[in-house]
Structures are given as C-alpha cells and as structure tokens.
mmCIF file of C-alpha atoms in Angstrom:
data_model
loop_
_atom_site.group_PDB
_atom_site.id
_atom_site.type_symbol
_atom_site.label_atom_id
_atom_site.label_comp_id
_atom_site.label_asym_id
_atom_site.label_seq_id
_atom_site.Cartn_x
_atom_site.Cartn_y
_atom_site.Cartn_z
ATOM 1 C CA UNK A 10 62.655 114.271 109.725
ATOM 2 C CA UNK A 11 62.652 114.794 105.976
ATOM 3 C CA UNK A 12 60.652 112.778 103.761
ATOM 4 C CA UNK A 13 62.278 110.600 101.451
ATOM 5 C CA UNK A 14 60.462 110.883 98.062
ATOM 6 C CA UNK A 15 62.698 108.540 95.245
ATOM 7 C CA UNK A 16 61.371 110.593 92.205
ATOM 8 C CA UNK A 17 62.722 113.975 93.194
ATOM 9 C CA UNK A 18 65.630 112.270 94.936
ATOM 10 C CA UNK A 19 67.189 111.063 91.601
ATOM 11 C CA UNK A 20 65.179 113.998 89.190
ATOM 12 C CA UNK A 21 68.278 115.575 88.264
ATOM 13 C CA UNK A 22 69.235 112.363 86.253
ATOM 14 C CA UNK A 23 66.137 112.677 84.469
ATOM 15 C CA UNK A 24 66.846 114.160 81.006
ATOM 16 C CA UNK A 25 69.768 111.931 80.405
ATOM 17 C CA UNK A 26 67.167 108.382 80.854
ATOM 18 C CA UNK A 27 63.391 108.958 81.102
ATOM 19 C CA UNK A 28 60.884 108.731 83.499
ATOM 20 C CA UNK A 29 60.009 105.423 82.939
ATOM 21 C CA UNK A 30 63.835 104.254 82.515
ATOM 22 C CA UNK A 31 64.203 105.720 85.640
ATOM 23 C CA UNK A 32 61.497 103.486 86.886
ATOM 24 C CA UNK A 33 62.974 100.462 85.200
ATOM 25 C CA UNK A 34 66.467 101.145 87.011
ATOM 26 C CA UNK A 35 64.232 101.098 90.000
ATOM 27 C CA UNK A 36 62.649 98.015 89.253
ATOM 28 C CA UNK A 37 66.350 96.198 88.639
ATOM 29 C CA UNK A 38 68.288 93.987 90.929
ATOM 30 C CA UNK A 39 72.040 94.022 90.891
ATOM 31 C CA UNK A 40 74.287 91.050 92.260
ATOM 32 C CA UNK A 41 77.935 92.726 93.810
ATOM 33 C CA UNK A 42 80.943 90.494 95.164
ATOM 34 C CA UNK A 43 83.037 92.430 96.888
ATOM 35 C CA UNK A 44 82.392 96.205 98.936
ATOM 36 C CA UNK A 45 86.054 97.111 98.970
ATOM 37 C CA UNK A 46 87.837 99.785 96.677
ATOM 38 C CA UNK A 47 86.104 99.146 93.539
ATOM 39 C CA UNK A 48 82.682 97.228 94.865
ATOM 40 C CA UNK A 49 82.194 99.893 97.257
ATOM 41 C CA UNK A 50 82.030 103.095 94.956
ATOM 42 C CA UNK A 51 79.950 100.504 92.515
ATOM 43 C CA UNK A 52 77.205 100.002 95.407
ATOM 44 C CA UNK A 53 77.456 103.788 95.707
ATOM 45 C CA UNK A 54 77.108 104.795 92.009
ATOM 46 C CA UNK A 55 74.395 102.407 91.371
ATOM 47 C CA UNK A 56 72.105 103.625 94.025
ATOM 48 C CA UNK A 57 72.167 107.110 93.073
ATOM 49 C CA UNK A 58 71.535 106.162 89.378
ATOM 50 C CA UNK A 59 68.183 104.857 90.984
ATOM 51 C CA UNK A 60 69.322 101.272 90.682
ATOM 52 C CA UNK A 61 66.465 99.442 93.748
ATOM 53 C CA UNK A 62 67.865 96.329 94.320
ATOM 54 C CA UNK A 63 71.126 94.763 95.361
ATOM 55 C CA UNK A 64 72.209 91.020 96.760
ATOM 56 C CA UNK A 65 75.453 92.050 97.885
ATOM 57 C CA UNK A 66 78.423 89.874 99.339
ATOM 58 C CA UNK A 67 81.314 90.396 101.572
ATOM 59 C CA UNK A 68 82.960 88.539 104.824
ATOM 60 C CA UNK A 69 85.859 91.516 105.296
ATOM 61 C CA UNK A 70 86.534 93.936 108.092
ATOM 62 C CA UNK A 71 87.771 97.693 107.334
ATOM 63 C CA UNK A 72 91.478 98.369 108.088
ATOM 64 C CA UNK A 73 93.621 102.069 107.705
ATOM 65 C CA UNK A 74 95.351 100.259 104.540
ATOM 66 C CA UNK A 75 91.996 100.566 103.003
ATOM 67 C CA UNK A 76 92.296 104.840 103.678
ATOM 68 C CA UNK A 77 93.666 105.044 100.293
ATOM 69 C CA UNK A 78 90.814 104.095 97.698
ATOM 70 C CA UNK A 79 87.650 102.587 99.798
ATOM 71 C CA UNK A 80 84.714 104.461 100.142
ATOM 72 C CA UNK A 81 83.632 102.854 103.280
ATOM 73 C CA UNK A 82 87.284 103.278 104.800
ATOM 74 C CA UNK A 83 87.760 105.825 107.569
ATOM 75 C CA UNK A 84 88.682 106.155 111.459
ATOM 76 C CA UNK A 85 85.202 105.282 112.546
ATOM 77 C CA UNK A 86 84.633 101.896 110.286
ATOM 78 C CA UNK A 87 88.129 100.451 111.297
ATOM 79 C CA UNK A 88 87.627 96.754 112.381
ATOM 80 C CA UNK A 89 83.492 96.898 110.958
ATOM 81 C CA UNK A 90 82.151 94.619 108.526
ATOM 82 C CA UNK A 91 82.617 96.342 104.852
ATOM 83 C CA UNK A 92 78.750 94.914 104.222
ATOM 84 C CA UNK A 93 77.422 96.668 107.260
ATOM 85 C CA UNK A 94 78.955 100.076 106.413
ATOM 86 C CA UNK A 95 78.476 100.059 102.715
ATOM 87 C CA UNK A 96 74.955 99.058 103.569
ATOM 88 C CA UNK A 97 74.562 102.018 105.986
ATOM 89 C CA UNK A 98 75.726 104.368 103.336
ATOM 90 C CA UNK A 99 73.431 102.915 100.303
ATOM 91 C CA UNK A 100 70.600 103.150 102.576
ATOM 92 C CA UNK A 101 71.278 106.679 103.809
ATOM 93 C CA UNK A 102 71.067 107.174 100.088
ATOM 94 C CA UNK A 103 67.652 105.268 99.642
ATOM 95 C CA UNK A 104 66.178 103.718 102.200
ATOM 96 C CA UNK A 105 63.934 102.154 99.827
ATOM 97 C CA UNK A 106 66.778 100.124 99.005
ATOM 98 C CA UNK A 107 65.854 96.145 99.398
ATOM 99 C CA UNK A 108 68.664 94.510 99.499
ATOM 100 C CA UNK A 109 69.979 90.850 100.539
ATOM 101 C CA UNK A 110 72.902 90.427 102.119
ATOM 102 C CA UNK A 111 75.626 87.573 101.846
ATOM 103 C CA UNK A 112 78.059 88.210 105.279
ATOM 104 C CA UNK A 113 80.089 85.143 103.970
ATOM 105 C CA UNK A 114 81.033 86.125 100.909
ATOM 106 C CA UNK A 115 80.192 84.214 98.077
ATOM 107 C CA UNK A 116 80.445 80.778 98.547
ATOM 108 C CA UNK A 117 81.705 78.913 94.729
ATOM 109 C CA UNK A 118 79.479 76.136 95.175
ATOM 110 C CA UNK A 119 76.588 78.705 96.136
ATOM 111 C CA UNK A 120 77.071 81.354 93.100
ATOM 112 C CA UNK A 121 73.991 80.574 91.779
ATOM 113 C CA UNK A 122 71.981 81.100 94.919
ATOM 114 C CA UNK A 123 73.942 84.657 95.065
ATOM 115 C CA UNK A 124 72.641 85.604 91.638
ATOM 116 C CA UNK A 125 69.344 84.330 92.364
ATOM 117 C CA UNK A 126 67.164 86.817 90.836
ATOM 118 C CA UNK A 127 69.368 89.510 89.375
ATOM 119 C CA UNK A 128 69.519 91.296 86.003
ATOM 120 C CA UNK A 129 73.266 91.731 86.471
ATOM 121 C CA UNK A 130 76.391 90.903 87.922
ATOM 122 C CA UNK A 131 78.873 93.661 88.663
ATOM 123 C CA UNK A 132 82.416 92.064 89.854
ATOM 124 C CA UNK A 133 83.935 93.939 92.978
ATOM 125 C CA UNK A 134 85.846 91.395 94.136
ATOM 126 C CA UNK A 135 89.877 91.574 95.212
ATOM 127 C CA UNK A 136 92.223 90.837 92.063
ATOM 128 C CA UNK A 137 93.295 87.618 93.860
ATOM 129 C CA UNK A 138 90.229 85.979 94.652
ATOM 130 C CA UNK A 139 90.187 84.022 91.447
ATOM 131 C CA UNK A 140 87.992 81.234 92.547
ATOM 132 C CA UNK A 141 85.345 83.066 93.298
ATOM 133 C CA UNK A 142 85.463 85.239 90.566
ATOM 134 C CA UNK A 143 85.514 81.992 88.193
ATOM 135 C CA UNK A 144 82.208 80.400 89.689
ATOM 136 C CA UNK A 145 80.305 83.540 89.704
ATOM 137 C CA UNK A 146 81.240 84.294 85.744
ATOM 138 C CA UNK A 147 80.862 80.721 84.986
ATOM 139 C CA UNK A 148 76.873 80.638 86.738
ATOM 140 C CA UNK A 149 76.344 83.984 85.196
ATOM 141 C CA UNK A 150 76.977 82.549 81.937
ATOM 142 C CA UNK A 151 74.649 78.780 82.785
ATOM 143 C CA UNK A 152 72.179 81.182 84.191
ATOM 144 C CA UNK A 153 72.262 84.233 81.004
ATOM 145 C CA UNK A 154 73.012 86.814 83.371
ATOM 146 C CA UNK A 155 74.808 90.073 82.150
ATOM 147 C CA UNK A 156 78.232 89.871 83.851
ATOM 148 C CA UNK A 157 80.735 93.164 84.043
ATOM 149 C CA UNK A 158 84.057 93.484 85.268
ATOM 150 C CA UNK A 159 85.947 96.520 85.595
ATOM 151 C CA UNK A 160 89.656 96.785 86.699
ATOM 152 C CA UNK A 161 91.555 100.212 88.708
ATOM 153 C CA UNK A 162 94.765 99.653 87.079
ATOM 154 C CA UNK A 163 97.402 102.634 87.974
ATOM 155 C CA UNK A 164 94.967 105.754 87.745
ATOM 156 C CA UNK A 165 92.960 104.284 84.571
ATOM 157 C CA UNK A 166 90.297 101.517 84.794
ATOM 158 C CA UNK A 167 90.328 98.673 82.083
ATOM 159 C CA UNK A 168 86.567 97.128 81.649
ATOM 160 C CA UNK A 169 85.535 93.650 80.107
ATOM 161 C CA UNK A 170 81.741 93.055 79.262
ATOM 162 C CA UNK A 171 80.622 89.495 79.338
ATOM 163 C CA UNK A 172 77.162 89.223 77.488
ATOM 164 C CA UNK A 173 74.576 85.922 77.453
ATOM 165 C CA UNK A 174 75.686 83.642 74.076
ATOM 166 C CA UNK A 175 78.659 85.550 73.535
ATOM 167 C CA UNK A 176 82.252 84.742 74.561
ATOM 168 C CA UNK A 177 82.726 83.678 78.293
ATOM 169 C CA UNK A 178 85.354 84.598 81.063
ATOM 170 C CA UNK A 179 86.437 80.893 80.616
ATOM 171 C CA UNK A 180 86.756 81.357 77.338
ATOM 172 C CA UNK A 181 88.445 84.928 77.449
ATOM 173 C CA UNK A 182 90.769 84.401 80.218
ATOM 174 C CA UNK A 183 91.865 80.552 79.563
ATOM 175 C CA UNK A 184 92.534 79.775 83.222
ATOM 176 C CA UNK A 185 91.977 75.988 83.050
ATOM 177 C CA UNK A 186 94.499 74.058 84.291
ATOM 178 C CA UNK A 187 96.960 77.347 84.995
ATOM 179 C CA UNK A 188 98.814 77.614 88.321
ATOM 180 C CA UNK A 189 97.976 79.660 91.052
ATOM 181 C CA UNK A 190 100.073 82.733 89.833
ATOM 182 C CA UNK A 191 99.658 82.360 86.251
ATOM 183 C CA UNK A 192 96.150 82.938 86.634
ATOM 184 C CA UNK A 193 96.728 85.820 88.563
ATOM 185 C CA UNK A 194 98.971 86.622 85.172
ATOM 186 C CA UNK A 195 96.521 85.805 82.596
ATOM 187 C CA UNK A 196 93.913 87.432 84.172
ATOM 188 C CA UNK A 197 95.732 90.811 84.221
ATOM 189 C CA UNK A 198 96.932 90.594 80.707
ATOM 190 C CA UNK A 199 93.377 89.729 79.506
ATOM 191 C CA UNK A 200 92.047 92.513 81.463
ATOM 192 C CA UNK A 201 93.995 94.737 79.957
ATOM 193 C CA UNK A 202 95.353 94.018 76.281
ATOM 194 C CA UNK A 203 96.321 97.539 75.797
ATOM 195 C CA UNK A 204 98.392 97.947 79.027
ATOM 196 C CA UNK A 205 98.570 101.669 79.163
ATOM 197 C CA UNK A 206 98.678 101.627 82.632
ATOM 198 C CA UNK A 207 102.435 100.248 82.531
ATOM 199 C CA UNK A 208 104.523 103.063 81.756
ATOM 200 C CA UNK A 209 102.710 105.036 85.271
ATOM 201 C CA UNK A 210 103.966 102.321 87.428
ATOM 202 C CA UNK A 211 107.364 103.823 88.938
ATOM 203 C CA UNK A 212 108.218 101.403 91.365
ATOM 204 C CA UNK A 213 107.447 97.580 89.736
ATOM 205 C CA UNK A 214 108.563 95.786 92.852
ATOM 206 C CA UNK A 215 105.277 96.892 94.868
ATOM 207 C CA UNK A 216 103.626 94.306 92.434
ATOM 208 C CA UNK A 217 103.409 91.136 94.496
ATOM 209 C CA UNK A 218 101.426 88.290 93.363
ATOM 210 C CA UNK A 219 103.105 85.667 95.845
ATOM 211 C CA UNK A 220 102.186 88.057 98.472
ATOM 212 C CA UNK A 221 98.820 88.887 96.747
ATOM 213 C CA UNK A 222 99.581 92.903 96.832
ATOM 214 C CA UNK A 223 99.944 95.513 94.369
ATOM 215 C CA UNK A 224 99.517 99.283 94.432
ATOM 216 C CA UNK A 225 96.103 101.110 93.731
ATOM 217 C CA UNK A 226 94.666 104.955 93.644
ATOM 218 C CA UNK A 227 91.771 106.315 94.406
ATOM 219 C CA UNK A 228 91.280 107.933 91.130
ATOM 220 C CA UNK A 229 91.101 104.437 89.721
ATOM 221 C CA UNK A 230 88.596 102.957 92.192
ATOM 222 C CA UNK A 231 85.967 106.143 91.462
ATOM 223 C CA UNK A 232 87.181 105.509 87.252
ATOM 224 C CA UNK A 233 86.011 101.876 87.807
ATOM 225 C CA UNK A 234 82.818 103.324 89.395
ATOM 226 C CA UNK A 235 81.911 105.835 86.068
ATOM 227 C CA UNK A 236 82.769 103.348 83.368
ATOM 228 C CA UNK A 237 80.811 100.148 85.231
ATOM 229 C CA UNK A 238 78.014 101.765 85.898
ATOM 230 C CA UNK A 239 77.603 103.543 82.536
ATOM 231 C CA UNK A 240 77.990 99.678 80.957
ATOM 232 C CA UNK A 241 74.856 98.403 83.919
ATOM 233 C CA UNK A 242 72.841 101.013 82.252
ATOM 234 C CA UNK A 243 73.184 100.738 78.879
ATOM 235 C CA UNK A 244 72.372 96.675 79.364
ATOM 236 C CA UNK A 245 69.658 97.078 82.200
ATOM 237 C CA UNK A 246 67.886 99.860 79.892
ATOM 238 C CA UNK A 247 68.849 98.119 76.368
ATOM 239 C CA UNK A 248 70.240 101.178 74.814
ATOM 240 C CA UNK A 249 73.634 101.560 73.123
ATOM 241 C CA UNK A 250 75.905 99.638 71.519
ATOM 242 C CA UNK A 251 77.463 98.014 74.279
ATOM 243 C CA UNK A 252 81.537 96.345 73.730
ATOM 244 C CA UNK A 253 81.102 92.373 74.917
ATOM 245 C CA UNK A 254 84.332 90.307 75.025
ATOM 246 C CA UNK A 255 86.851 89.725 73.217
ATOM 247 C CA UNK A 256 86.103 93.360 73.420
ATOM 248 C CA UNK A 257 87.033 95.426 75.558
ATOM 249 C CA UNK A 258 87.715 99.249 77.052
ATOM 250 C CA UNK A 259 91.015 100.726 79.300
ATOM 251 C CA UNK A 260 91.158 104.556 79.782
ATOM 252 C CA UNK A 261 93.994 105.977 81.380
ATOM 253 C CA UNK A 262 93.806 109.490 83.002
ATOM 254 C CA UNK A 263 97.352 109.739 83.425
ATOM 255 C CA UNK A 264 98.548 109.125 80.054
ATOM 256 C CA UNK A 265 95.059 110.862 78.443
ATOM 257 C CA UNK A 266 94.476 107.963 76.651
ATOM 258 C CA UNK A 267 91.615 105.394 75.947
ATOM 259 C CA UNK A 268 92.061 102.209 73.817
ATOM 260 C CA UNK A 269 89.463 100.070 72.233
ATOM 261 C CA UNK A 270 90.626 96.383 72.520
ATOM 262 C CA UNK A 271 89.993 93.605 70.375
ATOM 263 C CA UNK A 272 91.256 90.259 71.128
ATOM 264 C CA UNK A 273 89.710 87.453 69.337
ATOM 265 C CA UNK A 274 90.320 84.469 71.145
ATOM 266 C CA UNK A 275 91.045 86.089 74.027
ATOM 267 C CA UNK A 276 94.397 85.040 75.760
ATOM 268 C CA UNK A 277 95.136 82.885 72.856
ATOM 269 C CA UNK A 278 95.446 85.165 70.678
ATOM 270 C CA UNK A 279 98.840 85.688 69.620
ATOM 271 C CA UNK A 280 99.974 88.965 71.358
ATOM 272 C CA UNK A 281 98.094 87.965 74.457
ATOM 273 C CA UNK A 282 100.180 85.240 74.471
ATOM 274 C CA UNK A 283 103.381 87.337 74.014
ATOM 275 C CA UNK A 284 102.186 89.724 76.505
ATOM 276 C CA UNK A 285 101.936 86.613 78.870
ATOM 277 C CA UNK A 286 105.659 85.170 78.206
ATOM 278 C CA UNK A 287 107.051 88.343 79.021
ATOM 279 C CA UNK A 288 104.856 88.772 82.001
ATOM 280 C CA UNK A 289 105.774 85.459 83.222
ATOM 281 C CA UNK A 290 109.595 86.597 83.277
ATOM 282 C CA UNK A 291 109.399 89.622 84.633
ATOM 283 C CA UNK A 292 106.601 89.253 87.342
ATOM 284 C CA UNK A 293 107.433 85.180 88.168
ATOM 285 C CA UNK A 294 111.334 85.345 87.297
#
C-alpha cells in the first residue's frame, strides 16, 4: 500500500504559495453547504490545494440528471448520499482529511453550529435554497467569517465576495420582505450585474423558477471551482487584493469575456433595479 506523505502529495503547488502557506492551508477549516454541481468540484479543488479541514453539509441522494455537471455523479453513486461519495473522493485525495459531517443539511436555526470553527464559508448550495443560503450569510456575517459565493451561469461563473465589516448578503441582495420568486429574481440579478451569460442562453423557456429548474454545464460547475478557490486562498493566506461586495467578478468562456462589477448599494442601485423590472416581466409574466 503506498504511503501517503501530504508534503510531496501537494509539492507541485509549491512555488506558486510557500512552504509554510502550504502549511497554513493545511492548518485551515472550510465550512461547504451543498456537494452537488458546484459544492462538489469546490470540496475537490480545495483538498488538492492542501486545504485540511472541512464541516461539510448535505441531505441529497445522486440521480442520472446530475450526469451532466456533478463530480460525484455516475452509474455507481446513483441513489447514494452526495456527502458519503464526495467524502470518499476527498479522502482518497487525503486521508488526512478531518472533516465533520452534517447528513441533514444545514439546518437555518443551526448555521452557527455548522460554521463552528471555520475560517471560511464557501456556498455550494442549489440556486433555490434561499433560506438556507440567507441564515448561513447572515451567521457568517454575526460570527466575522469570510463568506464566498460563486455562481455557474451558462458556461461562465459570476462570483460575489462577502468580507467581515463590509457590505452583507442582506444588504447586497435586499431580499427582506420579497416573495418567494422574486428572491429567486433578485438574487440572480445581484449575482450577476453584468449578465454576460444572457445572450448564450438559446432556449429561455428551460428557465423555471416556479418549477425551481434551469439549465447548467459542466464547464461552469469546474469555472465556479477555479475562481472560488483562487478567492479561499487569497483570504485564508492574506495575500492579494481581494473584490468584496458591492464588488464583484463574472467571466464568461463563451463570449471571452470577464467584467468587473460595481454596484454600490447593491440591488438598489438603479440599474439593478432596472435589471429586476425587466426580469420580473419576462421570467414572472
């Protein structure tokens, strides 16, 4: 059986972080909601970046209409808990790895107790699960915990960094008192202020927020993956500038663009606000 030695495991990132980053990514605890397109690669990237500890959350099965984008998704997981595989595969990476596990999911009223310890939340959950998303952004920000959130929009990702004392996801997002679907609304217009993603989409009417489905690629799953994790190091290490809210990053490989976003008062500012008429009429009739 071969040895498992971390140092020479994860060597080859040595040059771009040093040997005691490298340690100090060890040494770091990372809280993920969510192991399914997006959360799953994120476990994945993090691990072999050296990242040593995880509390990691998720209550779903694997189904074939993951096949498309999931890392965990294949013939053999169909019908197994996403924790349990993604678990599996982190540990086959480093089985160092300590890790706590969360097989409900992330309770709202126990967000807290999920974050218990961490340097950093990294969001993974499904677009639609709003609540949860809300009372893990709002106890990162009580608790001063790092909080990133990265989108796979069309075959781009769009990424918002939430840092401790500056502006919020409450704050950014202005969900209070919205209905069910204009959340859903304002949270995809605040994710992404720059929508390049729109022009890719060639049939609309697989967008269905009453039906909480919408179409997704692979390509922006693994995009998700590279531009998250780059963020988790540059805050875990303290090095680079890093872009906190009401600023914010989309790339999109498709159209060979990226966009630096700046939207001061997040979704009240006054094109976010356009953006979310027009969104309202085309998406809620």
């Amino acid at each position: 059986m071969i040895q498992f030695d971390f140092h020479k495991a994860f060597s080859r990132t040595t040059g771009w972080v040093t040997e005691s980053e490298l340690q100090r990514l060890r040494n770091s605890r990372v809280a993920i909601a969510g192991l399914g397109g997006v959360g799953g690669s994120h476990l994945l990237t993090l691990t072999r970046l050296g990242v040593g500890g995880f509390n990691l959350a998720d209550f779903d099965t694997f189904a074939i209409e993951n096949f498309n984008r999931q890392a965990g998704a294949n013939l053999t997981t169909i019908g197994r808990p996403k924790l349990d595989v993604l678990l599996e595969m982190a540990l086959s990476i480093n089985p160092e790895l300590d890790i706590n596990q969360f097989q409900r999911g992330v309770e709202p009223a126990r967000a807290e107790y999920f974050l218990s310890d961490c340097d950093l939340y990294l969001d993974g959950l499904d677009f639609f699960a709003l609540e949860a998303r809300r009372a893990l952004f709002s106890a990162c920000d009580r608790m001063k915990i790092p909080a990133v959130t990265a989108a796979p929009l069309g075959m781009g990702s769009a990424l918002l960094n939430f840092l401790p004392d500056g502006m919020n996801f409450e704050a950014y997002f202005q969900l209070e008192g919205k209905g069910e679907y204009q959340q859903y609304l304002h949270f995809l217009v605040g994710l992404a202020p720059a929508a390049l993603h729109a022009t890719s989409l060639v049939l609309p009417e697989r967008i269905d927020l009453v039906a909480k489905k919408g179409p997704s690629t692979p390509m922006g799953c693994e995009l998700c993956a590279g531009l998250a994790a780059t963020q988790v190091l540059k805050i875990l290490l303290g090095r680079g500038k890093v872009l906190a809210a009401p600023w914010g990053l989309q790339f999109d490989a498709y159209q060979n663009r990226l966009r630096r976003t700046w939207r001061p008062g997040g979704n009240r500012h006054p094109l976010q606000r356009l953006a979310i008429w027009l969104g309202e009429r085309r998406l809620l009739g």
